[in-house]
mmCIF file of C-alpha atoms in Angstrom:
data_model
loop_
_atom_site.group_PDB
_atom_site.id
_atom_site.type_symbol
_atom_site.label_atom_id
_atom_site.label_comp_id
_atom_site.label_asym_id
_atom_site.label_seq_id
_atom_site.Cartn_x
_atom_site.Cartn_y
_atom_site.Cartn_z
ATOM 1 C CA MET A 1 -87.598 -33.899 35.474
ATOM 2 C CA PRO A 2 -85.534 -35.472 32.870
ATOM 3 C CA SER A 3 -83.291 -33.354 30.822
ATOM 4 C CA ALA A 4 -84.096 -32.483 27.242
ATOM 5 C CA ILE A 5 -83.237 -34.363 24.191
ATOM 6 C CA PRO A 6 -80.384 -32.571 22.591
ATOM 7 C CA ALA A 7 -80.655 -31.996 18.805
ATOM 8 C CA ALA A 8 -78.799 -29.641 16.515
ATOM 9 C CA GLY A 9 -79.411 -28.157 12.929
ATOM 10 C CA THR A 10 -78.862 -25.537 10.498
ATOM 11 C CA ILE A 11 -80.423 -22.859 8.238
ATOM 12 C CA PRO A 12 -78.391 -23.193 5.220
ATOM 13 C CA TRP A 13 -78.633 -19.654 3.533
ATOM 14 C CA ARG A 14 -77.417 -18.173 0.014
ATOM 15 C CA LEU A 15 -77.610 -15.036 -1.993
ATOM 16 C CA ARG A 16 -79.077 -15.717 -5.383
ATOM 17 C CA ASP A 17 -79.007 -12.416 -7.668
ATOM 18 C CA GLY A 18 -78.943 -10.505 -4.403
ATOM 19 C CA ARG A 19 -82.067 -12.417 -3.087
ATOM 20 C CA LEU A 20 -81.705 -14.306 0.367
ATOM 21 C CA GLU A 21 -82.651 -17.893 0.016
ATOM 22 C CA VAL A 22 -82.859 -20.561 2.534
ATOM 23 C CA ALA A 23 -82.836 -24.598 2.382
ATOM 24 C CA LEU A 24 -85.876 -26.643 3.660
ATOM 25 C CA VAL A 25 -86.081 -30.273 3.948
ATOM 26 C CA HIS A 26 -89.160 -32.609 3.241
ATOM 27 C CA ARG A 27 -89.524 -35.443 5.509
ATOM 28 C CA PRO A 28 -92.052 -38.001 4.096
ATOM 29 C CA ARG A 29 -92.579 -40.051 7.241
ATOM 30 C CA TYR A 30 -94.242 -36.946 8.605
ATOM 31 C CA GLY A 31 -95.178 -35.157 5.475
ATOM 32 C CA ASP A 32 -93.494 -31.920 6.971
ATOM 33 C CA TRP A 33 -91.094 -29.200 5.526
ATOM 34 C CA SER A 34 -88.733 -27.984 8.232
ATOM 35 C CA TRP A 35 -85.033 -27.329 8.927
ATOM 36 C CA PRO A 36 -82.201 -30.091 8.735
ATOM 37 C CA LYS A 37 -81.724 -31.202 11.885
ATOM 38 C CA GLY A 38 -81.198 -34.382 14.205
ATOM 39 C CA LYS A 39 -80.222 -35.533 17.452
ATOM 40 C CA VAL A 40 -76.918 -35.054 19.178
ATOM 41 C CA ASP A 41 -74.931 -38.447 19.128
ATOM 42 C CA PRO A 42 -73.661 -39.605 22.763
ATOM 43 C CA GLY A 43 -70.405 -37.709 23.285
ATOM 44 C CA GLU A 44 -70.818 -35.472 20.220
ATOM 45 C CA GLU A 45 -70.741 -31.529 20.495
ATOM 46 C CA TRP A 46 -73.384 -29.465 19.266
ATOM 47 C CA PRO A 47 -71.872 -27.616 16.378
ATOM 48 C CA VAL A 48 -70.534 -31.214 15.352
ATOM 49 C CA ALA A 49 -74.023 -32.586 15.273
ATOM 50 C CA ALA A 50 -75.281 -29.506 13.326
ATOM 51 C CA VAL A 51 -72.969 -30.124 10.630
ATOM 52 C CA ARG A 52 -73.154 -33.403 10.234
ATOM 53 C CA GLU A 53 -77.195 -33.632 10.222
ATOM 54 C CA THR A 54 -77.045 -31.031 7.730
ATOM 55 C CA ARG A 55 -74.537 -33.126 5.389
ATOM 56 C CA GLU A 56 -76.746 -36.206 5.995
ATOM 57 C CA GLU A 57 -80.267 -34.450 5.473
ATOM 58 C CA THR A 58 -79.347 -32.238 2.582
ATOM 59 C CA GLY A 59 -76.136 -33.669 1.096
ATOM 60 C CA LEU A 60 -74.633 -30.185 1.554
ATOM 61 C CA THR A 61 -71.280 -29.614 3.479
ATOM 62 C CA ALA A 62 -71.562 -26.421 5.395
ATOM 63 C CA HIS A 63 -69.836 -24.195 7.753
ATOM 64 C CA LEU A 64 -71.553 -22.776 10.531
ATOM 65 C CA GLY A 65 -71.977 -19.093 11.103
ATOM 66 C CA ILE A 66 -73.938 -17.155 13.649
ATOM 67 C CA PRO A 67 -76.071 -19.031 16.355
ATOM 68 C CA LEU A 68 -79.732 -18.731 16.029
ATOM 69 C CA PRO A 69 -82.698 -19.054 18.442
ATOM 70 C CA ASP A 70 -83.047 -22.419 20.013
ATOM 71 C CA ALA A 71 -86.389 -24.399 19.947
ATOM 72 C CA THR A 72 -87.959 -26.485 22.559
ATOM 73 C CA TYR A 73 -90.733 -28.767 22.310
ATOM 74 C CA THR A 74 -92.448 -31.863 23.245
ATOM 75 C CA VAL A 75 -92.226 -35.002 21.216
ATOM 76 C CA MET A 76 -93.622 -38.454 21.940
ATOM 77 C CA SER A 77 -91.076 -41.388 22.910
ATOM 78 C CA ARG A 78 -91.239 -44.836 21.489
ATOM 79 C CA THR A 79 -92.912 -45.933 24.613
ATOM 80 C CA GLY A 80 -95.931 -43.268 24.270
ATOM 81 C CA THR A 81 -94.768 -40.793 26.908
ATOM 82 C CA PRO A 82 -94.067 -37.097 26.281
ATOM 83 C CA ASP A 83 -90.262 -35.862 26.062
ATOM 84 C CA GLU A 84 -89.016 -32.571 25.764
ATOM 85 C CA LYS A 85 -86.698 -31.859 22.710
ATOM 86 C CA ARG A 86 -84.033 -29.012 22.506
ATOM 87 C CA VAL A 87 -82.487 -27.798 19.246
ATOM 88 C CA ARG A 88 -79.933 -25.714 18.830
ATOM 89 C CA TYR A 89 -79.504 -24.034 15.460
ATOM 90 C CA TRP A 90 -77.103 -21.955 13.214
ATOM 91 C CA ALA A 91 -77.037 -19.984 10.175
ATOM 92 C CA ALA A 92 -74.763 -22.096 7.586
ATOM 93 C CA THR A 93 -72.765 -21.281 4.198
ATOM 94 C CA VAL A 94 -72.702 -24.093 1.821
ATOM 95 C CA THR A 95 -69.082 -25.116 0.758
ATOM 96 C CA GLY A 96 -70.009 -28.375 -1.124
ATOM 97 C CA SER A 97 -72.878 -30.938 -1.915
ATOM 98 C CA ALA A 98 -71.338 -34.227 -2.587
ATOM 99 C CA ALA A 99 -73.153 -36.559 -0.087
ATOM 100 C CA ARG A 100 -76.331 -38.476 -0.643
ATOM 101 C CA LEU A 101 -79.575 -37.553 1.324
ATOM 102 C CA ALA A 102 -80.328 -39.455 4.373
ATOM 103 C CA HIS A 103 -83.178 -41.789 4.097
ATOM 104 C CA GLU A 104 -85.530 -39.745 6.452
ATOM 105 C CA VAL A 105 -85.419 -36.748 3.682
ATOM 106 C CA ASP A 106 -86.637 -36.992 0.064
ATOM 107 C CA GLU A 107 -86.274 -33.262 -0.982
ATOM 108 C CA VAL A 108 -84.446 -30.285 -0.524
ATOM 109 C CA ALA A 109 -85.851 -26.772 -1.494
ATOM 110 C CA TRP A 110 -83.997 -23.590 -1.750
ATOM 111 C CA LEU A 111 -86.727 -20.701 -1.466
ATOM 112 C CA GLY A 112 -86.962 -17.273 -0.872
ATOM 113 C CA VAL A 113 -87.925 -15.702 2.574
ATOM 114 C CA ASP A 114 -91.663 -15.427 1.869
ATOM 115 C CA GLU A 115 -92.166 -18.756 0.247
ATOM 116 C CA ALA A 116 -90.250 -20.460 3.112
ATOM 117 C CA HIS A 117 -92.446 -18.856 5.539
ATOM 118 C CA HIS A 118 -95.589 -20.407 4.161
ATOM 119 C CA ARG A 119 -93.775 -23.622 3.383
ATOM 120 C CA LEU A 120 -92.681 -24.356 6.953
ATOM 121 C CA ASP A 121 -95.181 -26.487 8.845
ATOM 122 C CA TYR A 122 -94.412 -25.443 12.203
ATOM 123 C CA ALA A 123 -94.666 -22.024 13.660
ATOM 124 C CA ARG A 124 -91.696 -22.604 15.944
ATOM 125 C CA ASP A 125 -89.294 -22.794 12.802
ATOM 126 C CA ARG A 126 -90.397 -19.393 11.825
ATOM 127 C CA GLU A 127 -88.314 -18.022 14.618
ATOM 128 C CA GLN A 128 -84.967 -18.870 13.103
ATOM 129 C CA LEU A 129 -86.261 -17.593 9.713
ATOM 130 C CA LEU A 130 -86.992 -14.306 11.221
ATOM 131 C CA ALA A 131 -83.408 -14.351 12.808
ATOM 132 C CA VAL A 132 -81.915 -15.182 9.528
ATOM 133 C CA THR A 133 -83.724 -12.562 7.850
ATOM 134 C CA GLN A 134 -83.232 -9.613 10.229
ATOM 135 C CA SER A 135 -79.428 -10.688 10.376
ATOM 136 C CA HIS A 136 -79.272 -10.339 6.563
ATOM 137 C CA GLU A 137 -81.100 -6.878 6.869
ATOM 138 C CA HIS A 138 -78.640 -5.660 9.422
ATOM 139 C CA GLY A 139 -75.503 -6.795 7.547
ATOM 140 C CA VAL A 140 -74.700 -9.331 10.116
ATOM 141 C CA LEU A 141 -75.496 -12.719 8.562
ATOM 142 C CA GLY A 142 -72.287 -12.930 6.656
ATOM 143 C CA THR A 143 -69.469 -13.597 9.076
ATOM 144 C CA TRP A 144 -66.111 -15.217 9.471
ATOM 145 C CA PRO A 145 -65.220 -16.930 12.685
ATOM 146 C CA LEU A 146 -62.300 -16.270 15.092
ATOM 147 C CA ILE A 147 -61.912 -18.953 17.699
ATOM 148 C CA VAL A 148 -60.007 -18.406 20.860
ATOM 149 C CA VAL A 149 -58.735 -21.763 22.360
ATOM 150 C CA ARG A 150 -57.215 -22.445 25.896
ATOM 151 C CA HIS A 151 -54.695 -25.150 25.728
ATOM 152 C CA ALA A 152 -56.062 -28.392 26.677
ATOM 153 C CA LYS A 153 -54.792 -30.209 30.109
ATOM 154 C CA ALA A 154 -51.220 -30.607 30.533
ATOM 155 C CA VAL A 155 -48.808 -32.539 32.685
ATOM 156 C CA ALA A 156 -48.760 -30.701 36.054
ATOM 157 C CA ARG A 157 -45.627 -28.594 36.639
ATOM 158 C CA ALA A 158 -45.164 -30.462 40.059
ATOM 159 C CA ASP A 159 -45.002 -33.731 37.687
ATOM 160 C CA TYR A 160 -42.977 -32.595 35.142
ATOM 161 C CA GLU A 161 -39.125 -33.397 35.149
ATOM 162 C CA GLY A 162 -37.741 -30.953 32.440
ATOM 163 C CA ALA A 163 -36.182 -27.630 32.782
ATOM 164 C CA ASP A 164 -37.929 -25.669 30.289
ATOM 165 C CA ASP A 165 -41.709 -25.308 30.871
ATOM 166 C CA GLN A 166 -42.479 -24.341 27.415
ATOM 167 C CA ARG A 167 -41.582 -28.023 26.501
ATOM 168 C CA ARG A 168 -44.304 -29.451 29.069
ATOM 169 C CA PRO A 169 -46.545 -31.521 27.220
ATOM 170 C CA LEU A 170 -50.045 -32.681 27.047
ATOM 171 C CA ASP A 171 -51.375 -35.510 29.373
ATOM 172 C CA GLU A 172 -53.601 -37.908 28.202
ATOM 173 C CA ARG A 173 -56.841 -36.243 28.875
ATOM 174 C CA GLY A 174 -55.430 -33.236 27.125
ATOM 175 C CA ARG A 175 -54.332 -35.337 24.030
ATOM 176 C CA ALA A 176 -58.114 -36.736 23.906
ATOM 177 C CA ARG A 177 -59.240 -32.870 23.935
ATOM 178 C CA ALA A 178 -57.172 -31.997 21.124
ATOM 179 C CA ARG A 179 -58.323 -34.650 18.890
ATOM 180 C CA ALA A 180 -61.846 -33.801 19.855
ATOM 181 C CA LEU A 181 -61.321 -30.108 18.713
ATOM 182 C CA ILE A 182 -60.956 -31.818 15.127
ATOM 183 C CA PRO A 183 -64.673 -31.662 14.296
ATOM 184 C CA VAL A 184 -65.393 -28.514 16.398
ATOM 185 C CA LEU A 185 -62.816 -26.218 14.366
ATOM 186 C CA ALA A 186 -63.823 -28.007 11.107
ATOM 187 C CA ALA A 187 -67.431 -27.143 11.535
ATOM 188 C CA TYR A 188 -66.440 -23.384 11.399
ATOM 189 C CA GLY A 189 -64.059 -23.811 8.655
ATOM 190 C CA ILE A 190 -61.004 -22.775 10.193
ATOM 191 C CA ARG A 191 -58.070 -22.117 7.939
ATOM 192 C CA ARG A 192 -55.449 -20.117 10.110
ATOM 193 C CA LEU A 193 -53.738 -21.395 13.199
ATOM 194 C CA VAL A 194 -51.807 -19.268 15.483
ATOM 195 C CA SER A 195 -50.489 -20.249 18.879
ATOM 196 C CA SER A 196 -48.080 -19.929 21.840
ATOM 197 C CA PRO A 197 -44.884 -21.847 20.924
ATOM 198 C CA SER A 198 -45.469 -23.871 24.175
ATOM 199 C CA VAL A 199 -45.639 -27.318 23.288
ATOM 200 C CA ARG A 200 -49.147 -27.710 25.466
ATOM 201 C CA CYS A 201 -50.593 -24.957 23.264
ATOM 202 C CA ALA A 202 -49.211 -26.024 19.831
ATOM 203 C CA ASP A 203 -50.187 -29.693 20.268
ATOM 204 C CA THR A 204 -53.725 -28.744 21.345
ATOM 205 C CA LEU A 205 -54.037 -27.468 17.740
ATOM 206 C CA ALA A 206 -51.713 -29.919 16.085
ATOM 207 C CA PRO A 207 -54.440 -32.728 15.380
ATOM 208 C CA TYR A 208 -56.807 -30.239 13.580
ATOM 209 C CA ALA A 209 -53.735 -28.795 11.720
ATOM 210 C CA ALA A 210 -52.583 -32.360 10.450
ATOM 211 C CA ALA A 211 -56.169 -33.379 9.367
ATOM 212 C CA ALA A 212 -56.727 -29.774 7.463
ATOM 213 C CA ARG A 213 -53.099 -29.751 6.097
ATOM 214 C CA LEU A 214 -52.405 -26.696 7.768
ATOM 215 C CA ARG A 215 -49.356 -25.509 9.978
ATOM 216 C CA VAL A 216 -49.622 -23.935 13.388
ATOM 217 C CA ARG A 217 -47.841 -20.588 13.447
ATOM 218 C CA PRO A 218 -46.073 -20.151 16.779
ATOM 219 C CA LYS A 219 -46.268 -16.451 18.147
ATOM 220 C CA GLU A 220 -43.928 -15.537 21.106
ATOM 221 C CA GLY A 221 -46.426 -12.938 22.060
ATOM 222 C CA LEU A 222 -49.069 -15.577 23.057
ATOM 223 C CA SER A 223 -46.661 -17.392 25.413
ATOM 224 C CA GLU A 224 -46.748 -16.915 29.109
ATOM 225 C CA GLU A 225 -43.325 -15.868 29.038
ATOM 226 C CA GLY A 226 -43.680 -13.506 26.206
ATOM 227 C CA PHE A 227 -46.844 -12.060 28.023
ATOM 228 C CA ALA A 228 -44.896 -11.288 31.255
ATOM 229 C CA THR A 229 -42.440 -9.047 29.045
ATOM 230 C CA ARG A 230 -44.703 -7.633 26.748
ATOM 231 C CA PRO A 231 -48.509 -7.946 27.719
ATOM 232 C CA GLU A 232 -49.431 -5.797 24.650
ATOM 233 C CA ALA A 233 -48.133 -8.315 22.060
ATOM 234 C CA ALA A 234 -50.916 -10.681 22.409
ATOM 235 C CA SER A 235 -53.754 -8.185 21.544
ATOM 236 C CA ARG A 236 -51.492 -7.292 18.386
ATOM 237 C CA GLN A 237 -51.819 -10.824 17.413
ATOM 238 C CA VAL A 238 -55.586 -10.538 17.566
ATOM 239 C CA ALA A 239 -55.397 -7.361 15.648
ATOM 240 C CA ARG A 240 -53.487 -9.133 12.929
ATOM 241 C CA LEU A 241 -56.009 -11.758 12.664
ATOM 242 C CA LEU A 242 -58.704 -9.154 12.356
ATOM 243 C CA GLU A 243 -56.945 -7.366 9.741
ATOM 244 C CA ARG A 244 -56.495 -10.570 7.638
ATOM 245 C CA GLY A 245 -60.189 -11.710 8.146
ATOM 246 C CA ASN A 246 -59.466 -15.396 7.375
ATOM 247 C CA PRO A 247 -61.057 -18.222 9.461
ATOM 248 C CA ALA A 248 -58.704 -18.589 12.515
ATOM 249 C CA ALA A 249 -58.127 -20.091 15.542
ATOM 250 C CA ILE A 250 -55.668 -18.617 18.079
ATOM 251 C CA CYS A 251 -54.526 -21.058 21.095
ATOM 252 C CA SER A 252 -52.938 -19.591 24.449
ATOM 253 C CA HIS A 253 -52.532 -19.793 28.179
ATOM 254 C CA GLY A 254 -54.966 -18.908 31.226
ATOM 255 C CA PRO A 255 -52.966 -15.824 32.171
ATOM 256 C CA VAL A 256 -52.568 -14.241 28.560
ATOM 257 C CA LEU A 257 -56.209 -15.012 27.713
ATOM 258 C CA PRO A 258 -57.915 -12.305 29.770
ATOM 259 C CA GLY A 259 -56.141 -9.347 27.653
ATOM 260 C CA ILE A 260 -57.026 -11.229 24.491
ATOM 261 C CA LEU A 261 -60.917 -11.409 25.332
ATOM 262 C CA THR A 262 -61.043 -8.047 26.498
ATOM 263 C CA THR A 263 -59.602 -6.571 23.465
ATOM 264 C CA LEU A 264 -62.166 -8.719 21.873
ATOM 265 C CA ALA A 265 -64.883 -7.388 23.688
ATOM 266 C CA THR A 266 -63.896 -3.833 22.629
ATOM 267 C CA ARG A 267 -64.593 -5.033 18.888
ATOM 268 C CA VAL A 268 -68.126 -5.959 19.406
ATOM 269 C CA THR A 269 -70.327 -3.823 17.112
ATOM 270 C CA PRO A 270 -71.512 -0.844 18.939
ATOM 271 C CA ASP A 271 -75.168 -0.618 17.610
ATOM 272 C CA LEU A 272 -75.709 -4.349 17.627
ATOM 273 C CA ILE A 273 -79.220 -5.594 19.042
ATOM 274 C CA GLY A 274 -77.988 -8.098 21.809
ATOM 275 C CA ARG A 275 -74.489 -6.247 22.415
ATOM 276 C CA ASP A 276 -74.653 -6.301 25.950
ATOM 277 C CA GLU A 277 -74.888 -10.226 25.973
ATOM 278 C CA VAL A 278 -71.952 -10.704 23.661
ATOM 279 C CA VAL A 279 -69.885 -8.412 25.901
ATOM 280 C CA ALA A 280 -71.066 -10.141 29.051
ATOM 281 C CA LEU A 281 -70.221 -13.502 27.613
ATOM 282 C CA LEU A 282 -66.534 -12.256 26.684
ATOM 283 C CA GLU A 283 -66.007 -10.680 30.059
ATOM 284 C CA GLU A 284 -67.013 -13.752 31.744
ATOM 285 C CA ALA A 285 -64.521 -15.842 29.849
ATOM 286 C CA ALA A 286 -62.227 -13.327 30.513
ATOM 287 C CA ALA A 287 -62.760 -13.587 34.222
ATOM 288 C CA ASP A 288 -62.568 -17.196 34.533
ATOM 289 C CA LYS A 289 -59.628 -17.514 31.850
ATOM 290 C CA MET A 290 -61.822 -19.929 30.108
ATOM 291 C CA VAL A 291 -61.681 -23.952 30.654
ATOM 292 C CA LYS A 292 -58.578 -25.995 29.593
ATOM 293 C CA GLY A 293 -59.613 -27.193 26.099
ATOM 294 C CA GLU A 294 -62.492 -24.708 25.695
ATOM 295 C CA ALA A 295 -63.116 -23.013 22.356
ATOM 296 C CA LEU A 296 -64.918 -19.680 22.289
ATOM 297 C CA VAL A 297 -66.240 -18.863 18.826
ATOM 298 C CA CYS A 298 -66.483 -15.029 17.636
ATOM 299 C CA HIS A 299 -68.526 -14.142 14.572
ATOM 300 C CA VAL A 300 -66.964 -11.366 12.894
ATOM 301 C CA VAL A 301 -68.236 -9.182 10.185
ATOM 302 C CA GLY A 302 -65.538 -7.092 8.169
ATOM 303 C CA THR A 303 -61.750 -6.833 8.673
ATOM 304 C CA GLY A 304 -59.233 -4.321 9.894
ATOM 305 C CA ALA A 305 -60.616 -1.216 11.594
ATOM 306 C CA GLN A 306 -64.148 -2.004 10.616
ATOM 307 C CA ALA A 307 -64.253 -5.560 11.908
ATOM 308 C CA GLY A 308 -66.968 -6.092 14.420
ATOM 309 C CA ILE A 309 -68.139 -9.292 16.678
ATOM 310 C CA VAL A 310 -71.666 -9.641 15.913
ATOM 311 C CA ALA A 311 -72.124 -13.170 18.051
ATOM 312 C CA ALA A 312 -70.006 -15.232 20.346
ATOM 313 C CA GLU A 313 -70.568 -18.870 22.049
ATOM 314 C CA ARG A 314 -68.737 -21.236 24.163
ATOM 315 C CA HIS A 315 -67.894 -24.750 23.655
ATOM 316 C CA LEU A 316 -66.498 -26.397 26.831
ATOM 317 C CA PRO A 317 -65.014 -29.903 26.657
#
């Protein structure tokens, strides 16, 4: 059986006078109301496609929040044969509205939950609406992202002629992955970058730093050498980021990441519905030390001692 057609979209949300509203789009070709979504382009990553499609269909610039339930359904291909389509969704907060609408959409409507429920034409779309509504009621809809990145592929130690391993650079494949991380990190609105001072880590974040006009802040406690002498230092860096509460990415090495991820697993909200799944994801990532160039997104509510992780997702190269 052929794999499902990949698509991605969002449920843009806002609070208006304390009332939850969501944005729906109307497509004149089908005469329906649904969520902004569209096919993932070849080589494009799911969250990047979700943000792009939202911008194209609504004119809204958005940052991704918590992942929402997928939708899988049958569509007819151009040849008249049935195909399966899988759409991944995220809640999204709007940060701007400068773009024009795509030609497939002629209207965008911000609606309260009840009106949106009645306006939606497909029963499958109400599952995402329910998830957004319940997340709002439980206080876990408004989140900020903390992204853990394992450095991209570097020149092999055996092939590196330098004396200082911290100077070992990314190879061609690693540099390509670093560039590919630009739209991934941008999709979540990352505004702070901290990294091991090793070149292979700093250079994994450098392309995004240049694009977003940010600086990469080196932290010795995130290096392999620093971890060997003070293994608790990496967890302290995580605690500082949780204290700040700013959208952040932290880049480190395979040997250091299990400690970081284990620390994050302890910060998953205790009474969270689906807590076991979030903890299991973090523990699995800790066990395999993540994949080189991977970005693991933690969605956090609150700051400091009150900070709690309410969702997590992995994006592999």
